[in-house]
Coordinates of C-alpha atoms in Angstrom, one line a residue:
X1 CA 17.5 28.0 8.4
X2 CA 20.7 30.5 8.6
X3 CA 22.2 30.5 11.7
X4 CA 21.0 34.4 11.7
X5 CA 17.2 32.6 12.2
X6 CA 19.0 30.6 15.1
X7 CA 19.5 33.9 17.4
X8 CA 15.6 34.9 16.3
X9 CA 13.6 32.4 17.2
X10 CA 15.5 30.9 20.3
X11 CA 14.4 33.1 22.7
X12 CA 10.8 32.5 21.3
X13 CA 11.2 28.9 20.4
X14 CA 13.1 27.7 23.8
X15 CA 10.9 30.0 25.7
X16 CA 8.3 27.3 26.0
X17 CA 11.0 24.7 26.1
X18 CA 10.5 20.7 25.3
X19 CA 8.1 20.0 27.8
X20 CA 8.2 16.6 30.2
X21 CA 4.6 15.4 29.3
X22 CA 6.0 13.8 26.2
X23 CA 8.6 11.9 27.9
X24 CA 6.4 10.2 30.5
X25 CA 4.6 8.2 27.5
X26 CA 6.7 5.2 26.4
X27 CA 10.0 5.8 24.8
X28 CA 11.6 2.7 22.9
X29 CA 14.6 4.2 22.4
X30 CA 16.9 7.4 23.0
X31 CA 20.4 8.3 21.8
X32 CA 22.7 11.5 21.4
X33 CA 22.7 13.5 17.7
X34 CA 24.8 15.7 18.4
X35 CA 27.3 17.5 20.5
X36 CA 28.8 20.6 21.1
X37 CA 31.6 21.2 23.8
X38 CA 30.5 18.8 26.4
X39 CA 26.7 19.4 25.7
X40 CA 24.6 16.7 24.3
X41 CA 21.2 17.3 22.0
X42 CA 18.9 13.9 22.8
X43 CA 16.6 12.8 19.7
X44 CA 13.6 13.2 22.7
X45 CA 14.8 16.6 22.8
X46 CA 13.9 17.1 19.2
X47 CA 10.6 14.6 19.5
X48 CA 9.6 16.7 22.6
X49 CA 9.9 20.0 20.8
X50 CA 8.2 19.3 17.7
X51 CA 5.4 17.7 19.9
X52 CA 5.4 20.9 21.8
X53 CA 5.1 23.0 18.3
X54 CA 2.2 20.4 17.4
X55 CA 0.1 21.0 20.6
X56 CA 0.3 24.9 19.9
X57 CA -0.9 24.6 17.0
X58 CA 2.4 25.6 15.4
X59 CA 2.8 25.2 11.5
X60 CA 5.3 22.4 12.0
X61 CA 7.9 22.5 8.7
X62 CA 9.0 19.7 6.6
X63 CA 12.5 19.7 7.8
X64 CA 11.5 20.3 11.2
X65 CA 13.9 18.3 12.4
X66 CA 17.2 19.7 11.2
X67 CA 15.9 23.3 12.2
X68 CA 14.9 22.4 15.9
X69 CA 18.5 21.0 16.2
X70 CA 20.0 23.7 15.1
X71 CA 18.5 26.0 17.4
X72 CA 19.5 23.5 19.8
X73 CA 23.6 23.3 19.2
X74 CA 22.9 27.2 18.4
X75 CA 21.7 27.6 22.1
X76 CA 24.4 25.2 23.8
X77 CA 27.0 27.2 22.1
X78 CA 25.8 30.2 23.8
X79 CA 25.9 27.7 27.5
X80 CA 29.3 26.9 27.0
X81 CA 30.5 30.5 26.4
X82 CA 28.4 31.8 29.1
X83 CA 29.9 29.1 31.4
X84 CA 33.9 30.2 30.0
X85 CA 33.3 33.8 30.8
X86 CA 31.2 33.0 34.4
X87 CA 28.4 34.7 33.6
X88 CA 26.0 34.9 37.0
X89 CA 22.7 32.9 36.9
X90 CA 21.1 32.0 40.3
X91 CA 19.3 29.1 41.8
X92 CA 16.8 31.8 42.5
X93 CA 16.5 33.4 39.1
X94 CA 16.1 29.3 37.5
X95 CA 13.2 28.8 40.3
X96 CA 11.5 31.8 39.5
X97 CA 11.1 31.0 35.8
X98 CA 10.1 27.6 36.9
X99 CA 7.6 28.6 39.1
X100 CA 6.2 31.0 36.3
X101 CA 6.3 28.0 33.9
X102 CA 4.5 25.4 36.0
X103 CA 1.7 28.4 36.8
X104 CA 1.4 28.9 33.1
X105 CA 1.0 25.1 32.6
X106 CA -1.4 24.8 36.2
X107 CA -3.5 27.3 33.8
X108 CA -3.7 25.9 31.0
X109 CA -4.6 22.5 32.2
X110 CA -6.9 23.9 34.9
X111 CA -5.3 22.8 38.2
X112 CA -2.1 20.8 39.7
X113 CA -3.6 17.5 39.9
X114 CA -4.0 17.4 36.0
X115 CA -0.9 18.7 35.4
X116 CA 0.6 16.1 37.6
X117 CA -2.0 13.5 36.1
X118 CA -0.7 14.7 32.4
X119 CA 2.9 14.5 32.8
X120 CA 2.8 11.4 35.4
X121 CA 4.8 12.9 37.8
X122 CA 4.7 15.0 41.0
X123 CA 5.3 18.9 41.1
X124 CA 8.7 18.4 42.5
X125 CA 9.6 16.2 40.1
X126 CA 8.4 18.3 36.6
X127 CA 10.7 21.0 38.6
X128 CA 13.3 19.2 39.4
X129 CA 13.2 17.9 35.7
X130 CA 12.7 21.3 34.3
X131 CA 15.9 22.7 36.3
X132 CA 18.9 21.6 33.8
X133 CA 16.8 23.2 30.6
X134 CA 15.9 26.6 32.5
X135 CA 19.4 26.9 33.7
X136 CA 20.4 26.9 30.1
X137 CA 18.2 28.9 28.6
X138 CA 19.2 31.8 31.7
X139 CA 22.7 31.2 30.7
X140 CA 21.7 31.4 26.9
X141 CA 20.2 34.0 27.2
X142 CA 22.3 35.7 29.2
X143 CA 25.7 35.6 26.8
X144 CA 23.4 37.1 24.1
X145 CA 22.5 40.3 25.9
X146 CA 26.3 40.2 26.1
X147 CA 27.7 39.9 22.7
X148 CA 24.9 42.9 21.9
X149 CA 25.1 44.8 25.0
X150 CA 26.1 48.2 23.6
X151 CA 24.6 47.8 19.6
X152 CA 22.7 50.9 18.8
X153 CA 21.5 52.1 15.9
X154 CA 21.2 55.9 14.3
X155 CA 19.0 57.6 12.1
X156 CA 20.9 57.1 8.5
X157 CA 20.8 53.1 9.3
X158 CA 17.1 53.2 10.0
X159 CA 16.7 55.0 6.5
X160 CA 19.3 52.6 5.0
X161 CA 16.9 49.7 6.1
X162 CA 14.0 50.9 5.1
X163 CA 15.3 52.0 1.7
X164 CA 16.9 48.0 1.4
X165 CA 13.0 46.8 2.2
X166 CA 11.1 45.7 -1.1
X167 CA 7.9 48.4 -1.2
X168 CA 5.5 46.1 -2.0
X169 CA 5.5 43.6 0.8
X170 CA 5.1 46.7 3.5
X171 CA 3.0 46.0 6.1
X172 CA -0.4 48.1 6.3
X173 CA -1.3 49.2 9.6
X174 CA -5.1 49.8 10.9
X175 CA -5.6 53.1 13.1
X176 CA -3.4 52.8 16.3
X177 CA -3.8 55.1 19.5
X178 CA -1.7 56.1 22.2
X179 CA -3.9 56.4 25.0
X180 CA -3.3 57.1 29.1
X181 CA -5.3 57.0 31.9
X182 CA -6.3 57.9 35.1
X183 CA -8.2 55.9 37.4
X184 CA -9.4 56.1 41.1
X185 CA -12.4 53.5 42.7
X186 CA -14.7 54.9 45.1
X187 CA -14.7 54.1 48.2
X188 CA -17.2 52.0 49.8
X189 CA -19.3 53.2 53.0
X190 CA -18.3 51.3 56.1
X191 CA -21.4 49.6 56.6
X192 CA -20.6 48.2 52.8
X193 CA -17.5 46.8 54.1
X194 CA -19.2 45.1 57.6
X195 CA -22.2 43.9 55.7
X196 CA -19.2 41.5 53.7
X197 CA -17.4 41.0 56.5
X198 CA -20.8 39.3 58.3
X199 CA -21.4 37.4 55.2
X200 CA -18.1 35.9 54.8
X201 CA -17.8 35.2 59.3
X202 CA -21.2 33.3 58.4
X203 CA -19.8 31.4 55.1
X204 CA -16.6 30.5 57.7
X205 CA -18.8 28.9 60.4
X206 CA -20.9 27.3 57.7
X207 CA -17.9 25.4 56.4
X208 CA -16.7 25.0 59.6
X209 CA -19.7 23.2 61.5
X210 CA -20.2 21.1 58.2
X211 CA -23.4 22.4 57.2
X212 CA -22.0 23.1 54.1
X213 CA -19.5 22.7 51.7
X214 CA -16.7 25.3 51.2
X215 CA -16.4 24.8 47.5
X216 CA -20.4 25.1 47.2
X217 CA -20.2 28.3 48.9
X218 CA -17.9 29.7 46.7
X219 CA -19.2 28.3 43.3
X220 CA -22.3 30.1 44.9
X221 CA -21.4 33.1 46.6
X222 CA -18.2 34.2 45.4
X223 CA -17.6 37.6 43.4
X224 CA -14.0 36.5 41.8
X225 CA -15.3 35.1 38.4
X226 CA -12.6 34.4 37.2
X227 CA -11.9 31.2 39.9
X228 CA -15.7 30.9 40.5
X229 CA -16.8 29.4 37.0
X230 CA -13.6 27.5 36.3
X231 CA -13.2 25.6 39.6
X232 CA -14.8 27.0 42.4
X233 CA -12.8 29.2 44.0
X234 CA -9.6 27.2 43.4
X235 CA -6.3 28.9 43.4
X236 CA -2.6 27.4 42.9
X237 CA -0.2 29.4 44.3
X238 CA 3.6 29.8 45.1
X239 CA 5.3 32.0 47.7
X240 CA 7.7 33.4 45.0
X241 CA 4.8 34.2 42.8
X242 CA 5.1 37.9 41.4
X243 CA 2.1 40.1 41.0
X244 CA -0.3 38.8 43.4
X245 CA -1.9 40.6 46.5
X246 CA 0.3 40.3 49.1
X247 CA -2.3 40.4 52.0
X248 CA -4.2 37.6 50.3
X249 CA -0.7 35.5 49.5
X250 CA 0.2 36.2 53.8
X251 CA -3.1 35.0 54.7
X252 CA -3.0 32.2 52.6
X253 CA 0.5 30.6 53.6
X254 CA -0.4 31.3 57.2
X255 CA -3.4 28.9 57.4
X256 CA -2.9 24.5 58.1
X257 CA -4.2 22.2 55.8
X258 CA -7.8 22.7 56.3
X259 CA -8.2 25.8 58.3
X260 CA -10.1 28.7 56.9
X261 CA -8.9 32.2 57.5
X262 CA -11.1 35.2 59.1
X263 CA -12.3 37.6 56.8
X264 CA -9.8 40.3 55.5
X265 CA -9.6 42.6 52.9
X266 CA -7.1 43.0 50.0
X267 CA -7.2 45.4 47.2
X268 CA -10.1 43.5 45.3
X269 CA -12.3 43.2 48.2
X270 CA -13.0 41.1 51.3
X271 CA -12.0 37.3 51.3
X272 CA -12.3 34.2 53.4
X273 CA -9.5 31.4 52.4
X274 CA -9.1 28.0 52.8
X275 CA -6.1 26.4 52.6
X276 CA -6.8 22.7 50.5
X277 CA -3.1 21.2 50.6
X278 CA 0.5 22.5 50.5
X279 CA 3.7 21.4 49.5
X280 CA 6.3 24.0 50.7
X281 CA 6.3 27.2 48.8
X282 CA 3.2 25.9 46.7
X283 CA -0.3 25.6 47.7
X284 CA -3.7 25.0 47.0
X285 CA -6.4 26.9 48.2
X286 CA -10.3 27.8 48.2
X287 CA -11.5 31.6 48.5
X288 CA -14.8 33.5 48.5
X289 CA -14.8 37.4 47.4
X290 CA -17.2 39.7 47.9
X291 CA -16.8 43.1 47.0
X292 CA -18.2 46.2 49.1
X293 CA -21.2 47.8 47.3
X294 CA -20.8 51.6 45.8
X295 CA -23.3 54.0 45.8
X296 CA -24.4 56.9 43.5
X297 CA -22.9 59.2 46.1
X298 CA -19.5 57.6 46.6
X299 CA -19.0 57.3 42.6
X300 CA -20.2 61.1 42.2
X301 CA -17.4 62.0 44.8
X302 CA -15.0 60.5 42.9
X303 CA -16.1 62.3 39.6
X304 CA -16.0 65.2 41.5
X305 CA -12.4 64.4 42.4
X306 CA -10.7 63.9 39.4
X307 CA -12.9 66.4 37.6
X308 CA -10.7 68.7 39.7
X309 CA -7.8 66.9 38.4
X310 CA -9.4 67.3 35.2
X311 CA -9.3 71.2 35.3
X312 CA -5.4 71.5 36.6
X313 CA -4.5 69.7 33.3
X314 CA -6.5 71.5 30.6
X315 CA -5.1 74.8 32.9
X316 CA -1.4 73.2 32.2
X317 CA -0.6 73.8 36.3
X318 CA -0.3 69.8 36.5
X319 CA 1.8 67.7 34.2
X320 CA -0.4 64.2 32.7
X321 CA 2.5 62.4 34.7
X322 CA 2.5 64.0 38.1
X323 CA -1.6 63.7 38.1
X324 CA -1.0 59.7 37.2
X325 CA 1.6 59.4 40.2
X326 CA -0.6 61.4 42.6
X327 CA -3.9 60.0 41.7
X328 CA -4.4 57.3 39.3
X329 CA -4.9 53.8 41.4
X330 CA -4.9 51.4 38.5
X331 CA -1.6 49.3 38.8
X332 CA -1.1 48.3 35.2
X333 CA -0.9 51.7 34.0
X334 CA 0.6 53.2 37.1
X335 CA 4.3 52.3 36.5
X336 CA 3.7 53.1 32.7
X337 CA 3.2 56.7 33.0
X338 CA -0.3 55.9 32.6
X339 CA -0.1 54.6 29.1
X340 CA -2.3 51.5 28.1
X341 CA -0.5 48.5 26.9
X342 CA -1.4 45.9 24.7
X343 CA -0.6 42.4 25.2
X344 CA 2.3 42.1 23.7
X345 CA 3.3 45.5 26.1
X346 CA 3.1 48.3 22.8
X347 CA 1.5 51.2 23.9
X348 CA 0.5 51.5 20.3
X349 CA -3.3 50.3 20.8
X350 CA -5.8 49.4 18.1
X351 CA -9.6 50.0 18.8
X352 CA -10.2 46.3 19.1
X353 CA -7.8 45.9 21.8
X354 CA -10.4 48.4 24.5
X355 CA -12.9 47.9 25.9
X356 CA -16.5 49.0 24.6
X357 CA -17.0 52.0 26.9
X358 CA -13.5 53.6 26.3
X359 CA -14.1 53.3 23.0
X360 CA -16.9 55.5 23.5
X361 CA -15.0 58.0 25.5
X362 CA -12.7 58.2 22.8
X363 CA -15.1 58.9 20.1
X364 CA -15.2 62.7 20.1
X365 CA -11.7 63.1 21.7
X366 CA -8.9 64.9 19.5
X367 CA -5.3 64.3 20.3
X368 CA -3.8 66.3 23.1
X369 CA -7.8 66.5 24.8
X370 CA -8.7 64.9 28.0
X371 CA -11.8 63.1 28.5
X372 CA -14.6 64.0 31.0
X373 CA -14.2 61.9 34.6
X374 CA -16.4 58.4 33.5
X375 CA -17.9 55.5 35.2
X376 CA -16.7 52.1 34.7
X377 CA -15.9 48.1 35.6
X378 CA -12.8 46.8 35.0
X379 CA -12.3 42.8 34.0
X380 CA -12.6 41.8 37.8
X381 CA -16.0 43.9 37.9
X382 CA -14.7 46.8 40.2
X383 CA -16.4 49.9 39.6
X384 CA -13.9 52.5 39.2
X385 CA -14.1 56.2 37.5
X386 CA -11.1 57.1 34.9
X387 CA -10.0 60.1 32.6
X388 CA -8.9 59.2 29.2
X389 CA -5.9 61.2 27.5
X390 CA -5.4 60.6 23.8
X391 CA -1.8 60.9 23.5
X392 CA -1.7 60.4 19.5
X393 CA -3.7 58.7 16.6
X394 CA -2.4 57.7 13.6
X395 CA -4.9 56.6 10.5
X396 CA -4.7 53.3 8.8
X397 CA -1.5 53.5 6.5
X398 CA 1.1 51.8 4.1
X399 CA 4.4 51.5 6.5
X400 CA 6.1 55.0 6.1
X401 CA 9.2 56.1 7.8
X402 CA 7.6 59.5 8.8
X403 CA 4.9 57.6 10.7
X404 CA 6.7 54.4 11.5
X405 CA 9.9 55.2 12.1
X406 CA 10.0 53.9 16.1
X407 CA 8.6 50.4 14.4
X408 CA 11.1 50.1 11.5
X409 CA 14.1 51.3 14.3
X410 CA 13.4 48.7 16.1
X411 CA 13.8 46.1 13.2
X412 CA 16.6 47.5 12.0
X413 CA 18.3 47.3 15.5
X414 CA 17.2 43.2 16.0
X415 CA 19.0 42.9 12.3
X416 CA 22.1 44.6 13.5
X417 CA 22.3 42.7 16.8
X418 CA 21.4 39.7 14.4
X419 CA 24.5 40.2 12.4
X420 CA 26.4 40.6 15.6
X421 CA 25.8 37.9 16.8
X422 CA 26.3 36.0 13.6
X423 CA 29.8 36.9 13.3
X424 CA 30.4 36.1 16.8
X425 CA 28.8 32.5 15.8
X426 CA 30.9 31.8 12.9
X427 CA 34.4 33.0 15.4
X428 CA 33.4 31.1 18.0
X429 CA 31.8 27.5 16.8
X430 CA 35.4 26.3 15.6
X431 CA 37.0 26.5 18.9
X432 CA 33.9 23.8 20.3
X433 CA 33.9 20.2 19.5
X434 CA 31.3 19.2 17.7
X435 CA 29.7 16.0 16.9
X436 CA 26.9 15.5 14.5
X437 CA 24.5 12.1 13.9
X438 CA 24.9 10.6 10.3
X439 CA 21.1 10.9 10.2
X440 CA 21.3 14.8 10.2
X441 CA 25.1 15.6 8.5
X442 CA 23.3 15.9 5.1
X443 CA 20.4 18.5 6.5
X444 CA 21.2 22.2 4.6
X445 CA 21.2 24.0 8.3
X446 CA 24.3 21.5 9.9
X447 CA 27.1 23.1 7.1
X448 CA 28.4 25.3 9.1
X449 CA 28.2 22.8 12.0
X450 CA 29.6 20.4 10.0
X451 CA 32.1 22.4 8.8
X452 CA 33.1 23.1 12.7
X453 CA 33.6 19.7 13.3
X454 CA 35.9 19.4 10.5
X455 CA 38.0 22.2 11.6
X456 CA 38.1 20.6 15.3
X457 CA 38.7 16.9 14.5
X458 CA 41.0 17.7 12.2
X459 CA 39.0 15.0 9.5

């Protein structure tokens, strides 16, 4: 692997770092392979990354090995200049990414007690453990925004780079959209709201008096499928965490161990919570949702609404943009000039990537046309009513710079910034020490290292 491959899989590669699980198991043995500056690369931290790559499902490649260290002394190099010219990374900023790391893994294993079961340790302690790697990779990450801070590319270098790009390994593209939305959810009558509110003050005293069973009630009762199905109503949370209601998160870190809240209402609905255990910032909770009931008439008055909204953009005396600020109550799109986004955050969308009923509203929509006001759920089952805007459509085609051209720019600016910080590599590594293990001096991808630590010992 060149040392160009180093900068482009890093921030991917390091992203989901060399997690702790592996090194609860047994370890017969540990030692240092290889140094840079006063930075040391651990064999575990090479086990523990290919084990990582493994557990993904990650093609792991014969020489594995030598191209996971690589990154690794390609990534400390980046520390140590980040740590010469003080560049600024928080406590705060490290805990954040922490935080978000641990929720991803809470996910995927399905709560904090497996996690902690897993790995063998407590929550404090994967975070504590996780601190030293997340500091680096801030600070890594950090001096490369640096050293390309400023790159930018024009016109007759995109051309140049597509022209350079063999024609018969283009990619094809299926049909992508640009699409944007409006959205608004009906309101519910206020006899809706107070027939949940009664529910949920009966569901409290239930639990309360013992008759029954919090987590029965909400494997039962609750509206929230997502927490309903996979663990009745369970939720991990942390005070830091971004994204989340912040009614529902105040409610939550006001109750004791034990104590249920009264009913409230966020944005998804009305909610009872109980607070299971807490450590700190992070706890463990229980909640029941129930979501206010819409009728015919409150859904029509909402068509009604936006078919207004509707009419002011077909007569041009509203901008797409002013009527998403004003009116659109869909969060994800909001702050996106309504655009959708795909998962990855294009707002180049293929058909597989909507849902069924958009899809349909699409169907007989040209490009610059705005769809009638429509019904629909969104994934947490909240009826809401929307108007679809097809921004642009492109058919299924051979890479072209005509069609492409935002795609290919963006390529052709990564291999600039590449080269960048390539030649900032090949200045820099001389002036570090470096040490290499005899087990790995012979791998293809530790020449240049090698070569380094030549230069600096002098040998």
């Amino acid at each position: 692997m060149s040392t160009k491959k180093i900068f482009l899989l890093f921030g991917i590669c390091f992203l989901v770092g060399t997690v702790v699980f592996a090194q609860s198991a047994k370890v017969v043995a540990d030692k240092i392979i290889a140094v840079v500056g006063d930075k040391v690369i651990l064999k575990s931290d090479i086990d523990n990354t290919i084990t990582d790559m493994q557990r993904q499902g990650i093609e792991v490649p014969a020489n594995a090995r030598c191209q996971t260290l690589e990154q690794s002394m390609g990534v400390k190099a980046l520390v140590l200049q980040a740590e010469r010219d003080s560049l600024p990374v928080t406590e705060e900023e490290v805990a954040a990414d922490i935080d978000n790391q641990v929720r991803y893994f809470i996910g995927a294993y399905g709560s904090k007690e497996k996690l902690e079961e897993i790995s063998g340790k407590s929550l404090y302690q994967l975070k504590e453990d996780f601190k030293q790697g997340f500091r680096e990779r801030k600070l890594a990450a950090a001096m490369r925004n640096k050293i390309v801070d400023g790159i930018r590319i024009t016109p007759n270098e995109v051309n140049a780079y597509f022209d350079k790009l063999p024609k018969d390994s283009l990619p094809f593209y299926e049909s992508e959209l640009e699409i944007g939305q409006i959205v608004a959810f009906p309101k519910a009558s206020r006899e809706a709201e107070e027939y949940c509110i009664e529910q949920l003050t009966g569901f409290k005293q239930e639990a309360e008096s013992g008759k029954k069973d919090f987590k029965k009630l909400a494997d039962i009762y609750s509206e929230d499928e997502a927490t309903q199905k996979q663990n009745d109503g369970q939720l991990d949370l942390n005070r830091s965490q971004k994204g989340f209601d912040a009614t529902f998160m105040g409610k939550a870190f006001a109750l004791k161990e034990g104590q249920i809240s009264s009913p409230f209402k966020s944005q998804f609905g009305y909610h009872i919570i109980q607070m299971v255990s807490r450590a700190g910032d992070d706890a463990t909770v229980r909640h029941i949702l129930k979501i206010p009931q819409i009728t015919a008439a409150e859904t029509n008055a909402t068509i009604k609404k936006l078919d207004s909204v509707r009419a002011k953009l077909i007569a041009g005396t509203m901008q797409f943009g002013e009527a998403v600020s004003k009116y659109s109550e869909d969060e994800t799109s909001k702050f996106t000039g309504g655009r959708r986004t795909n998962s990855e955050g294009s707002t180049y969308i293929t058909i597989d990537q909507l849902d069924k009923d958009m899809v349909v509203m699409l169907k007989d929509l040209k490009v610059g046309e705005f769809s009638q006001p429509k019904e629909f759920v969104n994934e947490r089952k909240k009826k809401g009513v929307r108007i679809v805007y097809l921004l642009s459509k492109s058919e299924p085609h051979r890479e072209n710079i005509k069609d492409d051209y935002n795609k290919i720019a963006l390529r052709a600016l990564e291999e600039k910034k590449n080269a960048a910080l390539e030649k900032w590599f090949n200045q820099k590594v001389g002036t570090y020490y470096i040490k290499i293990d005899d087990e790995y001096k012979n791998c293809e991808e530790m020449k240049k290292w090698t070569s380094a630590a030549t230069v600096a010992t002098g040998k």
